[in-house]
Amino acid sequence: MKRVTFIIGMAAIALLFCTTNGNAQSRIVRRATPPTRGNNRVVIIERDRHIDVRDLETAPKIIGHETVRAFEVEDYDVNRISMAEMIFRTGGVMTAAQATAIAQAFDYDSNRLKFLKMTYPNCVDRHNYYFTLKTFDYSSNLNSLADYVYKMESENPEYRIYFRASNEYMKEILDVFREATYDSSRIKIGRMILYGGEFTAKQIAEMAKTFDYDSNRLKFLLSAYNHCIDGHNYLIAANTLEYSSNRKKLMDNIAR
């Protein structure tokens, strides 16, 4: 009797083992889920692993350090221009800092300007493009790029990147203003930087202080008001004007 019971028990264990082993086989279940961003997702389940399969966002093709270095070791500007054209035609993009580093490698200011104009639409952080202005030898080329960027942003809203200036950001901006030789360049730099940006009255006042002539400072402050996030404090900016007549012009214009 004990022998029969033992045999039955062993048979039950063997049956249980076979059943468990059969269930342990790899299984794939495809389950359609509601559309996400217009695409159907398929969830694949394999051996207790849940793999969510979906379309990946296409990441920007930002060039690497070795590519930047290739521009720096190149001997001729004409080849640097061709290198940039190849990168952009194959979908490559750059950061403003990378564009600045490459621009500094150019031998001639005219070629530097050509490169920076073709790079602007292919820059991933265009609100930082003012970095590149410091690479020019001649104010005329600086003015040309600033005008170009402003025109591109005005005619192509998708190029504009809205931002609010931090104090750290302002330190870099003020360096660009201070390094400019003439007020005419500062006017263009200001127009380029202000477009799409939001600044406090105090930050605008700091930019205004870099101007040499009160008339140019007034011109800048009149345009900057539309980009001020605390207009009720704009007297801080107005007080950077040396002549009371200019302060009155500014206040009267804003009060209209």
PDB file of C-alpha atoms in Angstrom:
ATOM      1  CA  MET A   1       0.000   0.000   0.000  1.00  0.00           C
ATOM      2  CA  LYS A   2       2.824   2.380   0.883  1.00  0.00           C
ATOM      3  CA  ARG A   3       4.558   1.472  -2.389  1.00  0.00           C
ATOM      4  CA  VAL A   4       1.404   2.344  -4.395  1.00  0.00           C
ATOM      5  CA  THR A   5       1.054   5.674  -2.574  1.00  0.00           C
ATOM      6  CA  PHE A   6       4.720   6.504  -3.258  1.00  0.00           C
ATOM      7  CA  ILE A   7       4.335   5.763  -6.993  1.00  0.00           C
ATOM      8  CA  ILE A   8       1.186   7.921  -7.250  1.00  0.00           C
ATOM      9  CA  GLY A   9       2.995  10.781  -5.473  1.00  0.00           C
ATOM     10  CA  MET A  10       5.964  10.619  -7.819  1.00  0.00           C
ATOM     11  CA  ALA A  11       3.639  10.596 -10.831  1.00  0.00           C
ATOM     12  CA  ALA A  12       1.863  13.712  -9.552  1.00  0.00           C
ATOM     13  CA  ILE A  13       5.179  15.527  -9.069  1.00  0.00           C
ATOM     14  CA  ALA A  14       6.308  14.576 -12.583  1.00  0.00           C
ATOM     15  CA  LEU A  15       3.010  15.831 -14.039  1.00  0.00           C
ATOM     16  CA  LEU A  16       3.321  19.126 -12.155  1.00  0.00           C
ATOM     17  CA  PHE A  17       6.922  19.567 -13.393  1.00  0.00           C
ATOM     18  CA  CYS A  18       5.907  19.003 -17.014  1.00  0.00           C
ATOM     19  CA  THR A  19       3.045  21.475 -16.740  1.00  0.00           C
ATOM     20  CA  THR A  20       5.286  24.139 -15.201  1.00  0.00           C
ATOM     21  CA  ASN A  21       8.006  23.527 -17.774  1.00  0.00           C
ATOM     22  CA  GLY A  22       5.505  23.879 -20.580  1.00  0.00           C
ATOM     23  CA  ASN A  23       4.271  27.194 -19.244  1.00  0.00           C
ATOM     24  CA  ALA A  24       7.859  28.443 -18.978  1.00  0.00           C
ATOM     25  CA  GLN A  25       8.234  28.446 -22.739  1.00  0.00           C
ATOM     26  CA  SER A  26       8.833  31.805 -24.342  1.00  0.00           C
ATOM     27  CA  ARG A  27       5.591  33.633 -25.069  1.00  0.00           C
ATOM     28  CA  ILE A  28       4.986  36.709 -27.153  1.00  0.00           C
ATOM     29  CA  VAL A  29       1.772  38.661 -26.804  1.00  0.00           C
ATOM     30  CA  ARG A  30       1.011  41.595 -29.080  1.00  0.00           C
ATOM     31  CA  ARG A  31      -1.497  44.014 -27.690  1.00  0.00           C
ATOM     32  CA  ALA A  32      -2.627  47.071 -29.633  1.00  0.00           C
ATOM     33  CA  THR A  33      -3.029  50.182 -27.511  1.00  0.00           C
ATOM     34  CA  PRO A  34      -4.692  53.500 -28.270  1.00  0.00           C
ATOM     35  CA  PRO A  35      -2.781  55.671 -30.752  1.00  0.00           C
ATOM     36  CA  THR A  36      -0.060  57.880 -29.306  1.00  0.00           C
ATOM     37  CA  ARG A  37       0.848  60.975 -31.348  1.00  0.00           C
ATOM     38  CA  GLY A  38      -0.841  59.421 -34.344  1.00  0.00           C
ATOM     39  CA  ASN A  39       1.102  56.146 -34.145  1.00  0.00           C
ATOM     40  CA  ASN A  40      -0.086  52.731 -32.931  1.00  0.00           C
ATOM     41  CA  ARG A  41       2.075  51.257 -30.215  1.00  0.00           C
ATOM     42  CA  VAL A  42       2.714  47.521 -29.939  1.00  0.00           C
ATOM     43  CA  VAL A  43       3.665  46.113 -26.563  1.00  0.00           C
ATOM     44  CA  ILE A  44       5.745  42.929 -26.774  1.00  0.00           C
ATOM     45  CA  ILE A  45       5.877  40.693 -23.719  1.00  0.00           C
ATOM     46  CA  GLU A  46       8.589  38.030 -23.762  1.00  0.00           C
ATOM     47  CA  ARG A  47       9.492  35.894 -20.747  1.00  0.00           C
ATOM     48  CA  ASP A  48       8.364  38.376 -18.095  1.00  0.00           C
ATOM     49  CA  ARG A  49      10.157  41.230 -19.958  1.00  0.00           C
ATOM     50  CA  HIS A  50       7.958  44.116 -21.064  1.00  0.00           C
ATOM     51  CA  ILE A  51       9.403  45.974 -24.065  1.00  0.00           C
ATOM     52  CA  ASP A  52       7.548  49.107 -25.140  1.00  0.00           C
ATOM     53  CA  VAL A  53       8.176  49.627 -28.837  1.00  0.00           C
ATOM     54  CA  ARG A  54       7.517  53.143 -30.168  1.00  0.00           C
ATOM     55  CA  ASP A  55       8.891  55.576 -32.693  1.00  0.00           C
ATOM     56  CA  LEU A  56      11.922  57.420 -31.335  1.00  0.00           C
ATOM     57  CA  GLU A  57      12.220  61.184 -31.653  1.00  0.00           C
ATOM     58  CA  THR A  58      14.852  62.144 -34.187  1.00  0.00           C
ATOM     59  CA  ALA A  59      17.706  63.719 -32.243  1.00  0.00           C
ATOM     60  CA  PRO A  60      19.525  66.743 -33.702  1.00  0.00           C
ATOM     61  CA  LYS A  61      22.735  65.756 -35.483  1.00  0.00           C
ATOM     62  CA  ILE A  62      25.035  68.035 -33.509  1.00  0.00           C
ATOM     63  CA  ILE A  63      28.631  67.843 -34.665  1.00  0.00           C
ATOM     64  CA  GLY A  64      31.261  66.477 -32.312  1.00  0.00           C
ATOM     65  CA  HIS A  65      34.520  67.837 -30.944  1.00  0.00           C
ATOM     66  CA  GLU A  66      36.599  66.119 -33.636  1.00  0.00           C
ATOM     67  CA  THR A  67      34.599  67.862 -36.347  1.00  0.00           C
ATOM     68  CA  VAL A  68      35.208  71.255 -34.741  1.00  0.00           C
ATOM     69  CA  ARG A  69      38.882  70.370 -34.512  1.00  0.00           C
ATOM     70  CA  ALA A  70      38.941  69.554 -38.240  1.00  0.00           C
ATOM     71  CA  PHE A  71      38.037  73.177 -39.003  1.00  0.00           C
ATOM     72  CA  GLU A  72      40.788  74.425 -36.722  1.00  0.00           C
ATOM     73  CA  VAL A  73      43.553  72.361 -38.360  1.00  0.00           C
ATOM     74  CA  GLU A  74      42.424  73.155 -41.920  1.00  0.00           C
ATOM     75  CA  ASP A  75      44.768  75.555 -43.723  1.00  0.00           C
ATOM     76  CA  TYR A  76      42.391  77.355 -46.073  1.00  0.00           C
ATOM     77  CA  ASP A  77      39.166  79.286 -45.566  1.00  0.00           C
ATOM     78  CA  VAL A  78      37.735  78.049 -48.863  1.00  0.00           C
ATOM     79  CA  ASN A  79      37.946  74.480 -47.588  1.00  0.00           C
ATOM     80  CA  ARG A  80      36.369  75.465 -44.289  1.00  0.00           C
ATOM     81  CA  ILE A  81      33.385  76.863 -46.191  1.00  0.00           C
ATOM     82  CA  SER A  82      33.082  73.605 -48.165  1.00  0.00           C
ATOM     83  CA  MET A  83      33.257  71.595 -44.943  1.00  0.00           C
ATOM     84  CA  ALA A  84      30.392  73.600 -43.461  1.00  0.00           C
ATOM     85  CA  GLU A  85      28.288  73.201 -46.602  1.00  0.00           C
ATOM     86  CA  MET A  86      28.796  69.433 -46.497  1.00  0.00           C
ATOM     87  CA  ILE A  87      27.760  69.252 -42.834  1.00  0.00           C
ATOM     88  CA  PHE A  88      24.573  71.253 -43.325  1.00  0.00           C
ATOM     89  CA  ARG A  89      23.543  69.445 -46.513  1.00  0.00           C
ATOM     90  CA  THR A  90      23.766  66.138 -44.658  1.00  0.00           C
ATOM     91  CA  GLY A  91      21.512  67.377 -41.841  1.00  0.00           C
ATOM     92  CA  GLY A  92      24.210  68.402 -39.385  1.00  0.00           C
ATOM     93  CA  VAL A  93      23.739  71.241 -36.896  1.00  0.00           C
ATOM     94  CA  MET A  94      25.912  73.195 -34.462  1.00  0.00           C
ATOM     95  CA  THR A  95      25.635  74.992 -31.167  1.00  0.00           C
ATOM     96  CA  ALA A  96      26.411  78.711 -30.973  1.00  0.00           C
ATOM     97  CA  ALA A  97      29.560  77.910 -28.994  1.00  0.00           C
ATOM     98  CA  GLN A  98      30.744  75.521 -31.712  1.00  0.00           C
ATOM     99  CA  ALA A  99      30.020  78.088 -34.422  1.00  0.00           C
ATOM    100  CA  THR A 100      32.040  80.633 -32.441  1.00  0.00           C
ATOM    101  CA  ALA A 101      35.008  78.271 -32.091  1.00  0.00           C
ATOM    102  CA  ILE A 102      34.973  77.483 -35.809  1.00  0.00           C
ATOM    103  CA  ALA A 103      34.561  81.143 -36.798  1.00  0.00           C
ATOM    104  CA  GLN A 104      37.704  81.987 -34.851  1.00  0.00           C
ATOM    105  CA  ALA A 105      39.653  79.563 -37.050  1.00  0.00           C
ATOM    106  CA  PHE A 106      38.968  81.586 -40.209  1.00  0.00           C
ATOM    107  CA  ASP A 107      41.761  83.774 -41.521  1.00  0.00           C
ATOM    108  CA  TYR A 108      39.635  86.460 -43.178  1.00  0.00           C
ATOM    109  CA  ASP A 109      36.698  88.357 -41.729  1.00  0.00           C
ATOM    110  CA  SER A 110      34.715  88.197 -44.974  1.00  0.00           C
ATOM    111  CA  ASN A 111      34.884  84.387 -44.961  1.00  0.00           C
ATOM    112  CA  ARG A 112      34.007  84.354 -41.275  1.00  0.00           C
ATOM    113  CA  LEU A 113      30.878  86.357 -42.059  1.00  0.00           C
ATOM    114  CA  LYS A 114      29.934  83.998 -44.887  1.00  0.00           C
ATOM    115  CA  PHE A 115      30.308  80.987 -42.598  1.00  0.00           C
ATOM    116  CA  LEU A 116      28.286  82.513 -39.761  1.00  0.00           C
ATOM    117  CA  LYS A 117      25.445  83.507 -42.074  1.00  0.00           C
ATOM    118  CA  MET A 118      25.122  79.969 -43.431  1.00  0.00           C
ATOM    119  CA  THR A 119      25.396  78.520 -39.931  1.00  0.00           C
ATOM    120  CA  TYR A 120      22.666  80.584 -38.270  1.00  0.00           C
ATOM    121  CA  PRO A 121      19.700  78.585 -39.680  1.00  0.00           C
ATOM    122  CA  ASN A 122      21.534  75.409 -38.632  1.00  0.00           C
ATOM    123  CA  CYS A 123      22.203  76.478 -35.032  1.00  0.00           C
ATOM    124  CA  VAL A 124      20.279  74.627 -32.311  1.00  0.00           C
ATOM    125  CA  ASP A 125      20.451  77.475 -29.766  1.00  0.00           C
ATOM    126  CA  ARG A 126      19.983  80.548 -31.917  1.00  0.00           C
ATOM    127  CA  HIS A 127      19.197  82.759 -28.915  1.00  0.00           C
ATOM    128  CA  ASN A 128      22.893  82.357 -28.024  1.00  0.00           C
ATOM    129  CA  TYR A 129      24.137  83.406 -31.454  1.00  0.00           C
ATOM    130  CA  TYR A 130      25.381  86.710 -30.088  1.00  0.00           C
ATOM    131  CA  PHE A 131      28.445  84.675 -28.964  1.00  0.00           C
ATOM    132  CA  THR A 132      29.651  84.751 -32.552  1.00  0.00           C
ATOM    133  CA  LEU A 133      29.709  88.556 -32.777  1.00  0.00           C
ATOM    134  CA  LYS A 134      32.913  88.675 -30.752  1.00  0.00           C
ATOM    135  CA  THR A 135      34.848  86.855 -33.484  1.00  0.00           C
ATOM    136  CA  PHE A 136      34.825  89.732 -35.986  1.00  0.00           C
ATOM    137  CA  ASP A 137      37.755  92.010 -36.698  1.00  0.00           C
ATOM    138  CA  TYR A 138      35.652  94.711 -38.354  1.00  0.00           C
ATOM    139  CA  SER A 139      32.516  96.432 -37.080  1.00  0.00           C
ATOM    140  CA  SER A 140      31.003  96.424 -40.566  1.00  0.00           C
ATOM    141  CA  ASN A 141      30.927  92.623 -40.600  1.00  0.00           C
ATOM    142  CA  LEU A 142      29.537  92.494 -37.066  1.00  0.00           C
ATOM    143  CA  ASN A 143      26.764  94.869 -38.138  1.00  0.00           C
ATOM    144  CA  SER A 144      26.090  92.782 -41.233  1.00  0.00           C
ATOM    145  CA  LEU A 145      25.593  89.584 -39.217  1.00  0.00           C
ATOM    146  CA  ALA A 146      23.420  91.324 -36.603  1.00  0.00           C
ATOM    147  CA  ASP A 147      21.219  92.731 -39.377  1.00  0.00           C
ATOM    148  CA  TYR A 148      21.044  89.320 -41.043  1.00  0.00           C
ATOM    149  CA  VAL A 149      19.973  87.548 -37.848  1.00  0.00           C
ATOM    150  CA  TYR A 150      17.325  90.167 -37.087  1.00  0.00           C
ATOM    151  CA  LYS A 151      15.970  89.918 -40.638  1.00  0.00           C
ATOM    152  CA  MET A 152      15.872  86.115 -40.498  1.00  0.00           C
ATOM    153  CA  GLU A 153      13.989  86.146 -37.183  1.00  0.00           C
ATOM    154  CA  SER A 154      11.558  88.799 -38.422  1.00  0.00           C
ATOM    155  CA  GLU A 155      10.726  86.911 -41.614  1.00  0.00           C
ATOM    156  CA  ASN A 156      10.883  83.390 -40.143  1.00  0.00           C
ATOM    157  CA  PRO A 157       9.121  83.201 -36.751  1.00  0.00           C
ATOM    158  CA  GLU A 158      10.163  79.549 -36.418  1.00  0.00           C
ATOM    159  CA  TYR A 159      13.780  80.700 -36.086  1.00  0.00           C
ATOM    160  CA  ARG A 160      12.951  82.723 -32.997  1.00  0.00           C
ATOM    161  CA  ILE A 161      13.665  81.117 -29.626  1.00  0.00           C
ATOM    162  CA  TYR A 162      11.899  82.825 -26.725  1.00  0.00           C
ATOM    163  CA  PHE A 163      13.856  83.090 -23.505  1.00  0.00           C
ATOM    164  CA  ARG A 164      14.090  85.006 -20.251  1.00  0.00           C
ATOM    165  CA  ALA A 165      17.549  86.372 -19.522  1.00  0.00           C
ATOM    166  CA  SER A 166      19.202  85.156 -16.327  1.00  0.00           C
ATOM    167  CA  ASN A 167      21.863  87.152 -14.504  1.00  0.00           C
ATOM    168  CA  GLU A 168      24.548  84.755 -15.746  1.00  0.00           C
ATOM    169  CA  TYR A 169      23.284  85.192 -19.283  1.00  0.00           C
ATOM    170  CA  MET A 170      23.467  88.966 -18.856  1.00  0.00           C
ATOM    171  CA  LYS A 171      27.174  88.880 -17.999  1.00  0.00           C
ATOM    172  CA  GLU A 172      27.934  87.395 -21.405  1.00  0.00           C
ATOM    173  CA  ILE A 173      25.607  89.811 -23.196  1.00  0.00           C
ATOM    174  CA  LEU A 174      27.196  92.828 -21.528  1.00  0.00           C
ATOM    175  CA  ASP A 175      30.624  91.622 -22.628  1.00  0.00           C
ATOM    176  CA  VAL A 176      29.431  91.725 -26.245  1.00  0.00           C
ATOM    177  CA  PHE A 177      28.073  95.263 -25.801  1.00  0.00           C
ATOM    178  CA  ARG A 178      31.264  96.493 -24.151  1.00  0.00           C
ATOM    179  CA  GLU A 179      33.538  94.984 -26.786  1.00  0.00           C
ATOM    180  CA  ALA A 180      31.679  96.736 -29.608  1.00  0.00           C
ATOM    181  CA  THR A 181      33.593  99.746 -30.927  1.00  0.00           C
ATOM    182  CA  TYR A 182      30.692 102.001 -31.880  1.00  0.00           C
ATOM    183  CA  ASP A 183      27.182 102.789 -30.670  1.00  0.00           C
ATOM    184  CA  SER A 184      25.885 101.935 -34.144  1.00  0.00           C
ATOM    185  CA  SER A 185      27.023  98.356 -33.536  1.00  0.00           C
ATOM    186  CA  ARG A 186      25.491  98.342 -30.054  1.00  0.00           C
ATOM    187  CA  ILE A 187      22.140  99.368 -31.533  1.00  0.00           C
ATOM    188  CA  LYS A 188      22.259  96.401 -33.904  1.00  0.00           C
ATOM    189  CA  ILE A 189      23.471  94.031 -31.209  1.00  0.00           C
ATOM    190  CA  GLY A 190      20.653  95.180 -28.947  1.00  0.00           C
ATOM    191  CA  ARG A 191      18.031  94.687 -31.630  1.00  0.00           C
ATOM    192  CA  MET A 192      19.359  91.196 -32.358  1.00  0.00           C
ATOM    193  CA  ILE A 193      19.487  90.129 -28.702  1.00  0.00           C
ATOM    194  CA  LEU A 194      16.215  91.711 -27.589  1.00  0.00           C
ATOM    195  CA  TYR A 195      14.177  90.017 -30.302  1.00  0.00           C
ATOM    196  CA  GLY A 196      12.438  87.078 -28.660  1.00  0.00           C
ATOM    197  CA  GLY A 197      13.909  87.822 -25.236  1.00  0.00           C
ATOM    198  CA  GLU A 198      12.454  89.055 -21.966  1.00  0.00           C
ATOM    199  CA  PHE A 199      14.519  91.327 -19.731  1.00  0.00           C
ATOM    200  CA  THR A 200      14.034  93.201 -16.481  1.00  0.00           C
ATOM    201  CA  ALA A 201      14.284  96.996 -16.358  1.00  0.00           C
ATOM    202  CA  LYS A 202      17.527  96.640 -14.416  1.00  0.00           C
ATOM    203  CA  GLN A 203      19.038  94.372 -17.085  1.00  0.00           C
ATOM    204  CA  ILE A 204      18.036  96.807 -19.831  1.00  0.00           C
ATOM    205  CA  ALA A 205      19.599  99.637 -17.828  1.00  0.00           C
ATOM    206  CA  GLU A 206      22.897  97.721 -17.687  1.00  0.00           C
ATOM    207  CA  MET A 207      22.891  97.374 -21.475  1.00  0.00           C
ATOM    208  CA  ALA A 208      22.033 101.063 -21.897  1.00  0.00           C
ATOM    209  CA  LYS A 209      25.016 102.104 -19.779  1.00  0.00           C
ATOM    210  CA  THR A 210      27.418 100.680 -22.377  1.00  0.00           C
ATOM    211  CA  PHE A 211      26.428 103.351 -24.929  1.00  0.00           C
ATOM    212  CA  ASP A 212      28.699 106.333 -25.481  1.00  0.00           C
ATOM    213  CA  TYR A 213      26.073 108.878 -26.556  1.00  0.00           C
ATOM    214  CA  ASP A 214      22.781 109.748 -24.914  1.00  0.00           C
ATOM    215  CA  SER A 215      20.904 109.971 -28.216  1.00  0.00           C
ATOM    216  CA  ASN A 216      21.840 106.383 -29.051  1.00  0.00           C
ATOM    217  CA  ARG A 217      21.022 105.280 -25.514  1.00  0.00           C
ATOM    218  CA  LEU A 218      17.550 106.798 -25.933  1.00  0.00           C
ATOM    219  CA  LYS A 219      17.058 105.006 -29.229  1.00  0.00           C
ATOM    220  CA  PHE A 220      17.966 101.705 -27.590  1.00  0.00           C
ATOM    221  CA  LEU A 221      15.700 102.266 -24.580  1.00  0.00           C
ATOM    222  CA  LEU A 222      12.726 103.111 -26.776  1.00  0.00           C
ATOM    223  CA  SER A 223      13.000  99.769 -28.575  1.00  0.00           C
ATOM    224  CA  ALA A 224      13.901  97.783 -25.453  1.00  0.00           C
ATOM    225  CA  TYR A 225      10.737  98.729 -23.560  1.00  0.00           C
ATOM    226  CA  ASN A 226       8.652  96.215 -25.541  1.00  0.00           C
ATOM    227  CA  HIS A 227      10.876  93.440 -24.194  1.00  0.00           C
ATOM    228  CA  CYS A 228      10.728  94.505 -20.544  1.00  0.00           C
ATOM    229  CA  ILE A 229       8.864  92.177 -18.173  1.00  0.00           C
ATOM    230  CA  ASP A 230       8.489  94.787 -15.430  1.00  0.00           C
ATOM    231  CA  GLY A 231       7.581  97.951 -17.296  1.00  0.00           C
ATOM    232  CA  HIS A 232       6.403  99.581 -14.069  1.00  0.00           C
ATOM    233  CA  ASN A 233      10.087  99.699 -13.069  1.00  0.00           C
ATOM    234  CA  TYR A 234      11.284 101.234 -16.343  1.00  0.00           C
ATOM    235  CA  LEU A 235      12.347 104.410 -14.553  1.00  0.00           C
ATOM    236  CA  ILE A 236      15.449 102.416 -13.594  1.00  0.00           C
ATOM    237  CA  ALA A 237      16.334 102.283 -17.282  1.00  0.00           C
ATOM    238  CA  ALA A 238      15.212 105.870 -17.924  1.00  0.00           C
ATOM    239  CA  ASN A 239      17.602 107.145 -15.269  1.00  0.00           C
ATOM    240  CA  THR A 240      20.584 105.988 -17.344  1.00  0.00           C
ATOM    241  CA  LEU A 241      19.899 108.933 -19.683  1.00  0.00           C
ATOM    242  CA  GLU A 242      22.100 111.950 -19.010  1.00  0.00           C
ATOM    243  CA  TYR A 243      19.765 114.656 -20.293  1.00  0.00           C
ATOM    244  CA  SER A 244      16.369 115.391 -18.798  1.00  0.00           C
ATOM    245  CA  SER A 245      15.008 116.145 -22.277  1.00  0.00           C
ATOM    246  CA  ASN A 246      15.777 112.572 -23.342  1.00  0.00           C
ATOM    247  CA  ARG A 247      14.250 111.156 -20.168  1.00  0.00           C
ATOM    248  CA  LYS A 248      11.079 113.129 -20.886  1.00  0.00           C
ATOM    249  CA  LYS A 249      10.974 111.844 -24.476  1.00  0.00           C
ATOM    250  CA  LEU A 250      11.251 108.271 -23.231  1.00  0.00           C
ATOM    251  CA  MET A 251       8.598 108.652 -20.530  1.00  0.00           C
ATOM    252  CA  ASP A 252       6.180 110.497 -22.812  1.00  0.00           C
ATOM    253  CA  ASN A 253       6.559 107.843 -25.491  1.00  0.00           C
ATOM    254  CA  ILE A 254       5.841 105.012 -23.048  1.00  0.00           C
ATOM    255  CA  ALA A 255       2.887 106.845 -21.473  1.00  0.00           C
ATOM    256  CA  ARG A 256       1.043 107.213 -24.783  1.00  0.00           C
TER     257      ARG A 256
END
